[in-house]
Short mmCIF file of C-alpha atoms in Angstrom, two decimals:
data_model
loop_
_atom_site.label_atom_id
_atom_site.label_comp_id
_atom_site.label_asym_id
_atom_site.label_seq_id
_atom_site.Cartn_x
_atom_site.Cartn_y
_atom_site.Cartn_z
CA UNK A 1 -74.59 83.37 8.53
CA UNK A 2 -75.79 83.24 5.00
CA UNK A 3 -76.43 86.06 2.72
CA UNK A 4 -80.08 84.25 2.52
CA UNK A 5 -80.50 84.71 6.34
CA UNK A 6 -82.88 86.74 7.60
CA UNK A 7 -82.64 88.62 10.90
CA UNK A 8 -86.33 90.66 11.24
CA UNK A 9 -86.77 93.52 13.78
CA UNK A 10 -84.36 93.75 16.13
CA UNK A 11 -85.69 96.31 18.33
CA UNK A 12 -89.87 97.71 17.49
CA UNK A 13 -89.63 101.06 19.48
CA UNK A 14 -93.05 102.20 18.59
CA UNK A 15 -94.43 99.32 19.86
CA UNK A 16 -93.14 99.85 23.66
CA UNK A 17 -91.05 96.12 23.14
CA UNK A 18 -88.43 97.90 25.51
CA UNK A 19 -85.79 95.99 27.70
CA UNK A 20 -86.85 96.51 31.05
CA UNK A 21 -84.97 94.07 32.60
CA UNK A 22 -83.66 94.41 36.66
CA UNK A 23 -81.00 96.60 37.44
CA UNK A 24 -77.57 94.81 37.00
CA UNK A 25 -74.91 93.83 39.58
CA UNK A 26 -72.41 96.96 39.71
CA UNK A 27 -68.63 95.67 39.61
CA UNK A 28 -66.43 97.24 42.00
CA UNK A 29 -65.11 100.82 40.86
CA UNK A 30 -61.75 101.12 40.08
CA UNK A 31 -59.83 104.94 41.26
CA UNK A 32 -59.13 106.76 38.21
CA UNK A 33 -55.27 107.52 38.69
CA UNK A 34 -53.27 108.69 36.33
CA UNK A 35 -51.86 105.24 36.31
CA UNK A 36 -54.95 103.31 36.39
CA UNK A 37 -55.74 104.93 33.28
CA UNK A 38 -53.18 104.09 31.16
CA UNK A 39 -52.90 100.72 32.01
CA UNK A 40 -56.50 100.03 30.86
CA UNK A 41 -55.71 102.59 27.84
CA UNK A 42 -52.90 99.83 26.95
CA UNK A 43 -54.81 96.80 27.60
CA UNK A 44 -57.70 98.05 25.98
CA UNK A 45 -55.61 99.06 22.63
CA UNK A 46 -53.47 95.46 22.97
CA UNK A 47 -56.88 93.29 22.71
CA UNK A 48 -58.03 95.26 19.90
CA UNK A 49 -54.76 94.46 18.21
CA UNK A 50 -55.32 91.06 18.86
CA UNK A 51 -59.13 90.78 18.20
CA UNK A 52 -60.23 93.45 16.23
CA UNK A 53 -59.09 92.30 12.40
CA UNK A 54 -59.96 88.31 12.90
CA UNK A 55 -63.49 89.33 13.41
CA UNK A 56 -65.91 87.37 11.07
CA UNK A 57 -67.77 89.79 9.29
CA UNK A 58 -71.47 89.42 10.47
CA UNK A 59 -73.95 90.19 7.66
CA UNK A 60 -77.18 92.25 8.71
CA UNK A 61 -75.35 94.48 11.06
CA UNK A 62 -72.85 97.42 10.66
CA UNK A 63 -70.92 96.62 14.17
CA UNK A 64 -67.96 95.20 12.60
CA UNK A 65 -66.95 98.76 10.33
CA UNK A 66 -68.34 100.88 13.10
CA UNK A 67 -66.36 99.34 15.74
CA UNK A 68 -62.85 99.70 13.34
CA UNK A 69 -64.07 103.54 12.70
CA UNK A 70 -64.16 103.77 16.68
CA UNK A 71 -60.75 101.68 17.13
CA UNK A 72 -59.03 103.92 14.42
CA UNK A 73 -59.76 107.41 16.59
CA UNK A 74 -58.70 105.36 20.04
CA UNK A 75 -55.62 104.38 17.56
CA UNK A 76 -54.92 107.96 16.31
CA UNK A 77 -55.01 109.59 19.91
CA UNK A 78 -53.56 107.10 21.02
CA UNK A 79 -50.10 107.87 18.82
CA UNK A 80 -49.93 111.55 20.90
CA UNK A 81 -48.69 109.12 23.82
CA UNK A 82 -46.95 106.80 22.56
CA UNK A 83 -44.37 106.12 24.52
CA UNK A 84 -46.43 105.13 27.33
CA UNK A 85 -49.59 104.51 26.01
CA UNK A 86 -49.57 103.17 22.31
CA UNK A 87 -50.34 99.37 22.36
CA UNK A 88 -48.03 97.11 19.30
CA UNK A 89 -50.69 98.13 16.33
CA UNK A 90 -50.21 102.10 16.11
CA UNK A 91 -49.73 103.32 12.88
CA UNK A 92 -49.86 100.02 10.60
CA UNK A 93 -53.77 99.63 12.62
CA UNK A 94 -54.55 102.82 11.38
CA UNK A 95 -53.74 101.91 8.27
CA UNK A 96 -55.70 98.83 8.27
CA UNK A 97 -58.25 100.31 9.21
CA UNK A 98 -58.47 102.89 6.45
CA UNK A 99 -58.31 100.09 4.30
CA UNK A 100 -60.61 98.48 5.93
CA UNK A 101 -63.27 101.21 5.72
CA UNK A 102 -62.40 101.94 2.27
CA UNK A 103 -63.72 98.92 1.05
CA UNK A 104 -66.95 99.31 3.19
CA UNK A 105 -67.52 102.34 1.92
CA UNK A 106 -67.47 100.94 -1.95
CA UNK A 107 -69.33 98.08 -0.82
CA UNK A 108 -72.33 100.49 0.46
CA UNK A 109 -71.92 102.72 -3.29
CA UNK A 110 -71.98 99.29 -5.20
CA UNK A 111 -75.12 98.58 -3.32
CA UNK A 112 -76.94 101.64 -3.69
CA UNK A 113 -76.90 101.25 -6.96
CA UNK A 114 -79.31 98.66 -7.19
CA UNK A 115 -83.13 99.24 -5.20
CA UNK A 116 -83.29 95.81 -4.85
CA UNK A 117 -80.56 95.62 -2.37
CA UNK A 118 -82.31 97.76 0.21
CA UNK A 119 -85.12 97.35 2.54
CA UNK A 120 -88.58 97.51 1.48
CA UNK A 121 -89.63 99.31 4.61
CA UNK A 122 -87.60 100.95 7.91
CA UNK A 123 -86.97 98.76 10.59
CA UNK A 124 -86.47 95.59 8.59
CA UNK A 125 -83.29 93.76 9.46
CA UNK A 126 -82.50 91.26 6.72
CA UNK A 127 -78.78 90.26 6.41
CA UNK A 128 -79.24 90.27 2.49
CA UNK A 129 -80.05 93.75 2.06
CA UNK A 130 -78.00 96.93 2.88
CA UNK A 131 -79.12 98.20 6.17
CA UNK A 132 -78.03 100.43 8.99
CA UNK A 133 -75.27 102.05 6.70
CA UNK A 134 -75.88 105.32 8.15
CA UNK A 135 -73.95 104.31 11.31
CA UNK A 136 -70.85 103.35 10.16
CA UNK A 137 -70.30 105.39 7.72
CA UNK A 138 -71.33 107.87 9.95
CA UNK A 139 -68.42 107.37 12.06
CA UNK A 140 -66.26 106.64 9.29
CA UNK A 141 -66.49 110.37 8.06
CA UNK A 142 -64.85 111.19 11.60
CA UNK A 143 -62.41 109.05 11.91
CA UNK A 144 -61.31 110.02 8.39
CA UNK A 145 -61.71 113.64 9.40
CA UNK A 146 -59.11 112.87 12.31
CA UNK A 147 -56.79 111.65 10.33
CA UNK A 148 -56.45 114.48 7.59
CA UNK A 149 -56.42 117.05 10.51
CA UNK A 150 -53.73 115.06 11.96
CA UNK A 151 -51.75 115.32 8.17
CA UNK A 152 -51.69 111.39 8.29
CA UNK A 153 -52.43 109.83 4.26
CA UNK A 154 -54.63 113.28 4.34
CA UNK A 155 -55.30 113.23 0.15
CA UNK A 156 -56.94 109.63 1.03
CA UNK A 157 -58.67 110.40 3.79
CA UNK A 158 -60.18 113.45 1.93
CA UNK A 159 -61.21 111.56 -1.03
CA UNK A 160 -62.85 109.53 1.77
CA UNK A 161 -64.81 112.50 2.94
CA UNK A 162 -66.02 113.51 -0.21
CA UNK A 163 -67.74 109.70 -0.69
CA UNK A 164 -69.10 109.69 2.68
CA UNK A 165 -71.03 113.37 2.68
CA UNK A 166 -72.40 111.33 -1.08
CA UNK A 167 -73.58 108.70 0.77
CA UNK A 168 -75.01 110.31 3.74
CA UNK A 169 -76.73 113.11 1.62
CA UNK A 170 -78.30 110.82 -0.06
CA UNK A 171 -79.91 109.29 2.38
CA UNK A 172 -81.18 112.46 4.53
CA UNK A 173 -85.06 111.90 5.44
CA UNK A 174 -87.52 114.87 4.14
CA UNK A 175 -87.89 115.70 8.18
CA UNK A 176 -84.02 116.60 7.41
CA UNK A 177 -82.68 113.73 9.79
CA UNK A 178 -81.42 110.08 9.76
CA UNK A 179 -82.73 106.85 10.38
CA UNK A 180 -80.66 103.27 9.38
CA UNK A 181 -80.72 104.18 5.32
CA UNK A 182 -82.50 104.09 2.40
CA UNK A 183 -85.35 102.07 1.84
CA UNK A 184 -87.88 100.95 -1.13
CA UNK A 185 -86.73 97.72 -2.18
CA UNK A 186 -89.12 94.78 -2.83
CA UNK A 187 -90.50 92.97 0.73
CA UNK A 188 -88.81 89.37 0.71
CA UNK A 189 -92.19 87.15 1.91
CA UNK A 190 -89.85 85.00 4.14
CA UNK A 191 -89.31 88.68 6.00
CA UNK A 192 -93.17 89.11 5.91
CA UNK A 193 -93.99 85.64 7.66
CA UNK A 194 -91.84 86.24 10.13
CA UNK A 195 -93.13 89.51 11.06
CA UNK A 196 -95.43 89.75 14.54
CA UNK A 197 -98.58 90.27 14.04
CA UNK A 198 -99.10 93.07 16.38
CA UNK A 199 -96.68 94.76 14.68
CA UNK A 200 -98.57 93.80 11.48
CA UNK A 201 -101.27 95.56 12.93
CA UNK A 202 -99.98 98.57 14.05
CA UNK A 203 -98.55 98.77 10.63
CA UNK A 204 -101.97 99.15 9.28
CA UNK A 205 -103.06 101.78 11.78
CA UNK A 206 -100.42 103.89 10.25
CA UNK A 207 -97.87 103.45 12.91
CA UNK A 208 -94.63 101.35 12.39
CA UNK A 209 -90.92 102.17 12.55
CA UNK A 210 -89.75 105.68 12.21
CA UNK A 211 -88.35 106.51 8.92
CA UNK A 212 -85.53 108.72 11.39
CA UNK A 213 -83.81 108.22 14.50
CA UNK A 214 -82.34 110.88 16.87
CA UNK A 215 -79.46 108.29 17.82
CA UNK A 216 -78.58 108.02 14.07
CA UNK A 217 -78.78 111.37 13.08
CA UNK A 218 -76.60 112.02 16.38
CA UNK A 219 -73.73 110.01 13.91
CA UNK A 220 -74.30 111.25 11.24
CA UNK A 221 -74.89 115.35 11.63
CA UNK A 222 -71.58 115.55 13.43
CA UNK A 223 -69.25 114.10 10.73
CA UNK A 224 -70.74 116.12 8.06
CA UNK A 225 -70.70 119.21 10.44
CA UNK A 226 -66.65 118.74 10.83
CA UNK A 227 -66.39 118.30 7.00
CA UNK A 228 -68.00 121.42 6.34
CA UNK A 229 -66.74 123.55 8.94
CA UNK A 230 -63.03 122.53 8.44
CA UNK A 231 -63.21 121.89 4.47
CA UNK A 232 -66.12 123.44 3.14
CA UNK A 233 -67.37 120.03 1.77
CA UNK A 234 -70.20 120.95 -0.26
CA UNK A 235 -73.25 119.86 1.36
CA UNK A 236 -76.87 121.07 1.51
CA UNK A 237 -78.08 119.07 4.43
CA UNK A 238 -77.12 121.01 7.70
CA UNK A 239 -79.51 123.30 7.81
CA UNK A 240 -82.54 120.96 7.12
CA UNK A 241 -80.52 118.70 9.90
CA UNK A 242 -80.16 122.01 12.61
CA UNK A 243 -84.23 122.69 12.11
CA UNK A 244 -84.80 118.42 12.49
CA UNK A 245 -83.19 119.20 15.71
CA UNK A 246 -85.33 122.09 16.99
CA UNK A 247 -88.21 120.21 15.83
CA UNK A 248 -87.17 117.40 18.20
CA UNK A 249 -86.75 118.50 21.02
CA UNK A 250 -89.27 118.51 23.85
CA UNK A 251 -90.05 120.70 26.34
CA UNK A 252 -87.58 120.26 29.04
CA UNK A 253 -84.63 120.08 26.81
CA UNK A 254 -84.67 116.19 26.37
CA UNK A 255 -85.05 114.52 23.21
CA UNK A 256 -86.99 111.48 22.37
CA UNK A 257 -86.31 107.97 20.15
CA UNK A 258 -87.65 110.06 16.93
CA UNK A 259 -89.70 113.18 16.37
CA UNK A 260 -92.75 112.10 16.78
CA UNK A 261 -92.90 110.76 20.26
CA UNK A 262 -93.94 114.41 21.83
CA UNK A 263 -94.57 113.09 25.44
CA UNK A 264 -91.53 111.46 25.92
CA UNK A 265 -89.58 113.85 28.13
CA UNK A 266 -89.84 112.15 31.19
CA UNK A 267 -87.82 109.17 28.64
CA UNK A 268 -83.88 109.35 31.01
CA UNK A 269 -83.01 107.19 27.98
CA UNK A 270 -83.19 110.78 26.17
CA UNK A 271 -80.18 111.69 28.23
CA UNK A 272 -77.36 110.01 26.06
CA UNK A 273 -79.56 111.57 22.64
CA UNK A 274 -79.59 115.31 24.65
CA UNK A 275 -75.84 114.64 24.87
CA UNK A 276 -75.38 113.52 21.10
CA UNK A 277 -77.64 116.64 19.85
CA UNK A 278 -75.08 118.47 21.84
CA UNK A 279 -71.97 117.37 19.69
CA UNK A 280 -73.66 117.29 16.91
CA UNK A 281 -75.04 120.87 16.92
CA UNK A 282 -71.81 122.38 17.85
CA UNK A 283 -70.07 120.59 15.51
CA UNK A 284 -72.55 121.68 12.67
CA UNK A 285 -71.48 125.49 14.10
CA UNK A 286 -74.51 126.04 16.33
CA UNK A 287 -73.44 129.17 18.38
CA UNK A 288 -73.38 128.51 22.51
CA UNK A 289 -76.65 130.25 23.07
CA UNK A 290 -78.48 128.35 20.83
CA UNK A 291 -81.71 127.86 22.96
CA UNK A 292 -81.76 124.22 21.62
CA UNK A 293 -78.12 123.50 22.56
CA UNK A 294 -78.42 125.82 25.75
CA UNK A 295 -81.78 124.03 27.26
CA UNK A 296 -79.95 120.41 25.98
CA UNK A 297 -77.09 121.14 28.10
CA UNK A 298 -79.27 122.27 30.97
CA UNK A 299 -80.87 118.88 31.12
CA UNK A 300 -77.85 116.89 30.28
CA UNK A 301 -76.33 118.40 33.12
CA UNK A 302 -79.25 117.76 35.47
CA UNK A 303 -79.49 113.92 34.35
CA UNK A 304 -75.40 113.11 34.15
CA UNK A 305 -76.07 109.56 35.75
CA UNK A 306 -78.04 108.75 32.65
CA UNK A 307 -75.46 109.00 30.20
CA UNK A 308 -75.20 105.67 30.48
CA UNK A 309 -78.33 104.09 30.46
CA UNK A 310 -79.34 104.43 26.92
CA UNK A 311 -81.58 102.53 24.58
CA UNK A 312 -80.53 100.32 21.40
CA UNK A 313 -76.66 100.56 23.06
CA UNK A 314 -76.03 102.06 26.23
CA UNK A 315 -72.72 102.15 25.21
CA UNK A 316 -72.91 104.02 22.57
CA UNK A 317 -74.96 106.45 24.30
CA UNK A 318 -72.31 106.95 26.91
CA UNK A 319 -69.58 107.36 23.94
CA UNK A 320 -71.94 110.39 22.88
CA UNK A 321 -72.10 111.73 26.58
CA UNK A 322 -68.18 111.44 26.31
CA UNK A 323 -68.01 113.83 22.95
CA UNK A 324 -70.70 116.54 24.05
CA UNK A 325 -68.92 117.01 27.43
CA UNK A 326 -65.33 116.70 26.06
CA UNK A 327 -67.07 119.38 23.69
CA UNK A 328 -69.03 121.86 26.44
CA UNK A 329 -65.57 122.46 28.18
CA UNK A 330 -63.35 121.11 30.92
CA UNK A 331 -66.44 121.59 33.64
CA UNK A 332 -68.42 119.13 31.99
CA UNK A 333 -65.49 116.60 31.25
CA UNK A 334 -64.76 116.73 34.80
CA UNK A 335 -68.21 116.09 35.64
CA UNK A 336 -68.64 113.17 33.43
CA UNK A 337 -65.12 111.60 33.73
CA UNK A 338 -65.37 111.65 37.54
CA UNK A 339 -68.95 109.58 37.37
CA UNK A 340 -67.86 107.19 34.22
CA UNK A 341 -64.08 106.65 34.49
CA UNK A 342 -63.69 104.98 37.57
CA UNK A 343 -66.79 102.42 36.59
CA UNK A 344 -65.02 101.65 32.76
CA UNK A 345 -62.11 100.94 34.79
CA UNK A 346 -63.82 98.49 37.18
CA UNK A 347 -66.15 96.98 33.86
CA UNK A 348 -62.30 95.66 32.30
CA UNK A 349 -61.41 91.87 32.24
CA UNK A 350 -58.40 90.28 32.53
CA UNK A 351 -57.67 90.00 28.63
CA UNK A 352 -58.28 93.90 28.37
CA UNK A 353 -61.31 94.15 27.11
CA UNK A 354 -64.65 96.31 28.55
CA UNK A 355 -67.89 95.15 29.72
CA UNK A 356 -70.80 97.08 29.68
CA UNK A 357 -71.20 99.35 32.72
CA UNK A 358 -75.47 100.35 32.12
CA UNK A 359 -77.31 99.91 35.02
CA UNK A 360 -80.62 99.44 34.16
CA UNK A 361 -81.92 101.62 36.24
CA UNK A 362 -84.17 103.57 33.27
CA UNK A 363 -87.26 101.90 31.32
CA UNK A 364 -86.19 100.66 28.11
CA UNK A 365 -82.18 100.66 29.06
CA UNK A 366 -80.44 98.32 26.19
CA UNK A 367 -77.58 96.75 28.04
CA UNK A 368 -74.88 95.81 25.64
CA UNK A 369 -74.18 92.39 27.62
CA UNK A 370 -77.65 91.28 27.36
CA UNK A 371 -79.83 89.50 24.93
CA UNK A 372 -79.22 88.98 21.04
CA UNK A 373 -75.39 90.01 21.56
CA UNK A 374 -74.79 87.27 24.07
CA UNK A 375 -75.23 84.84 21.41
CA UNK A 376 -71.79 83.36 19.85
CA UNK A 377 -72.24 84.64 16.65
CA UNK A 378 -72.30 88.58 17.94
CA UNK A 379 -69.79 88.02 21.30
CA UNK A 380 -66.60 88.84 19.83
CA UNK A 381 -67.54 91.69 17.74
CA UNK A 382 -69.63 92.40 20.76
CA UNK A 383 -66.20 92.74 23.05
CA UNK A 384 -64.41 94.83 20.25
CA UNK A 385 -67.45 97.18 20.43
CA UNK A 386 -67.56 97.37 23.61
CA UNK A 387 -63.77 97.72 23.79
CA UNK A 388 -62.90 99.96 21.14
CA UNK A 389 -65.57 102.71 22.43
CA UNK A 390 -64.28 103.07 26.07
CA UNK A 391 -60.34 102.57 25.41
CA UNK A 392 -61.51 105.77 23.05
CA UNK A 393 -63.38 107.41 26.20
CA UNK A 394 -60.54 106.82 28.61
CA UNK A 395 -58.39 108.66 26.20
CA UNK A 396 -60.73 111.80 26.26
CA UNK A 397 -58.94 112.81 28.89
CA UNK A 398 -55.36 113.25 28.05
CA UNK A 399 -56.00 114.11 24.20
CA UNK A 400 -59.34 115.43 22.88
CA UNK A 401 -59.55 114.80 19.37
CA UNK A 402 -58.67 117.14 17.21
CA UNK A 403 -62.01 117.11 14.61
CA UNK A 404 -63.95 118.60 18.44
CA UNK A 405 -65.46 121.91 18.34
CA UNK A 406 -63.84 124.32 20.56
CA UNK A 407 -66.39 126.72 21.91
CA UNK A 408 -64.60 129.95 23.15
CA UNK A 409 -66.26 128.95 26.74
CA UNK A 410 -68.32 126.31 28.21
CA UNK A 411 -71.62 126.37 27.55
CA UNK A 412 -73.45 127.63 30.81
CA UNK A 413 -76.89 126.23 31.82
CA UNK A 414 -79.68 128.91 32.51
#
């Protein structure tokens, strides 16, 4: 794809375009042994190796350095194990990866530079601008962050940090959270003409994509939380960030797709975004009775079977599910591991990699095996995504990462 491609709206939340497809066929569930687990850890980690550095790099979409940010924890955890468990990359992957992100990381400073390489407005996907940055770099700052607590090229990966909190600073919304970046370049008229007309419309009435997401700020507040609580990074944005969260949240501890939408709490997409407001929270130091973190882990625990039914990527809202529980204490990581890791293991093919294991069973559930990604151009970066994220769940269990919070006890519902 072309640098003069355009790709326009990809999802329109506040226009109710949800996928609301029927449920999907379950695959058989595979018994979590001790066994079991590895096995897939191995497979998982050996198609990654295989798969994960040929991938083309696919312009208009952050996937590709996300999904090596994601790989690069599995990688690092991985390396506690690895006699058993370490598939041929190991270290030298790591490695590659930092070098990897590295490079993305100048790429998004030599862009910022210049107005004209953003978006003129949020929710415009065009491949030749910068967009969706906040992602990737997102979980670039804790993969890095694993890596210097883990002593391993720690001077780099702290010079890392300090360019990351830069970026995301930068690019903190006056509501004080995230959405895909800056914005405020000029509109591209190709972009324009290919933009629905309903949407036009709505546009007009004053509605229109949210300048902040609660699934992007979920990436981003945590990373800068572990800088500052481990470092003492300078930044000014956590507080403005804690208060976007309390502002969020509805009534019955759920969250919705961005602040605004106040009567979206019967919204069991809001499950995987309760569960990333949970890591992200305690990882910015929120104490345990927090009544935002305390009612979010009330209905996180009441709506466990949603973790994975989450909109824009159900996969990535389970990965969140995954961190907040591995967080809240070894109740909750029994509670999710026992639902989720006996489905990841059935959801593995033959070459190693991971399927998507989202039911569909909630309005506006984004399976990650269904519609733009099943196109050629996205389906191997599709199956490293997909991939590197659950091989990094499955390792949750033996060896939580070390850039976690670790509350002095589980945080207990009311």
């Amino acid at each position: 794809m072309s640098r003069a491609s355009i790709v326009v709206l990809l999802v329109v939340a506040s226009l109710g375009l949800a996928d609301t497809g029927p449920e999907k066929k379950k695959r058989p569930e595979v018994p979590a042994t001790p066994e079991a687990r590895q096995k897939a850890i191995r497979a998982g980690l050996a198609y990654l190796d295989d798969h994960l550095f040929g991938l083309p790099e696919s312009e208009g979409t952050p996937r590709e350095p996300f999904t090596y940010a994601v790989a690069g924890i599995a990688h690092l955890l991985a390396a506690d194990g690895q006699r058993t468990t370490r598939a041929a990359g190991g270290t030298d992957a790591v490695r590659r990866i930092q070098k990897k992100l590295e490079n993305y990381l100048s790429e998004v400073e030599r862009r910022l530079k210049d107005v004209d390489n953003l978006p003129s407005r949020h929710g415009l996907m065009e491949s030749s601008k910068l967009i969706q940055y906040t992602w990737p770099v997102g979980m670039a700052g804790l993969f890095f962050s694993e890596m210097r607590l883990r002593g391993i090229h720690a001077d780099e990966a702290g010079r890392a940090l300090v360019r990351i909190e830069a970026i995301l600073a930068d690019c903190q919304e006056a509501n004080g959270g995230w959405g895909h970046g800056k914005t405020g370049g000029k509109a591209d008229p190709r972009t324009e003409a290919m933009i629905p007309e309903e949407f036009k419309k709505l546009m007009k009435a004053g509605g229109g994509y949210p300048s902040t997401l609660l699934s992007s700020t979920n990436c981003v507040a945590p990373a800068l939380g572990v800088m500052k609580a481990r470092w003492g990074i300078p930044t000014k944005t956590l507080e403005r960030a804690k208060e976007y969260y309390r502002a969020a949240q509805l009534d019955n501890g759920n969250f919705p797709y961005d602040p605004s939408q106040r009567s979206a709490g019967m919204d069991t997409t809001g499950a995987p975004r309760a569960a990333g407001a949970i890591f992200a929270l305690l990882c910015m130091g929120v104490p345990e009775d927090d009544p935002v973190l305390a009612e979010a882990s009330e209905y996180v625990a009441g709506h466990m079977e949603y973790l994975s039914e989450g909109h824009g990527s159900a996969t990535y809202g389970l990965l969140m599910g995954a961190l907040a529980c591995r967080s809240l204490g070894d109740r909750e990581w029994k509670a999710f591991d026992g639902m989720y890791a006996p489905r990841i293991l059935g959801s593995q093919d033959k070459d190693g990699a991971f399927g998507c294991i989202c039911e569909g069973k909630s309005f506006g559930t984004s399976c990650d095996e269904d519609h733009l990604m099943e196109m050629s151009l996205f389906a191997d970066g599709q199956k490293a995504y997909l991939t590197a994220i659950q091989t990094l769940i499955l390792l949750l269990d033996r060896t939580p990462p070390r850039l976690l919070p670790t509350p002095s006890k589980s945080v207990r519902t009311r």
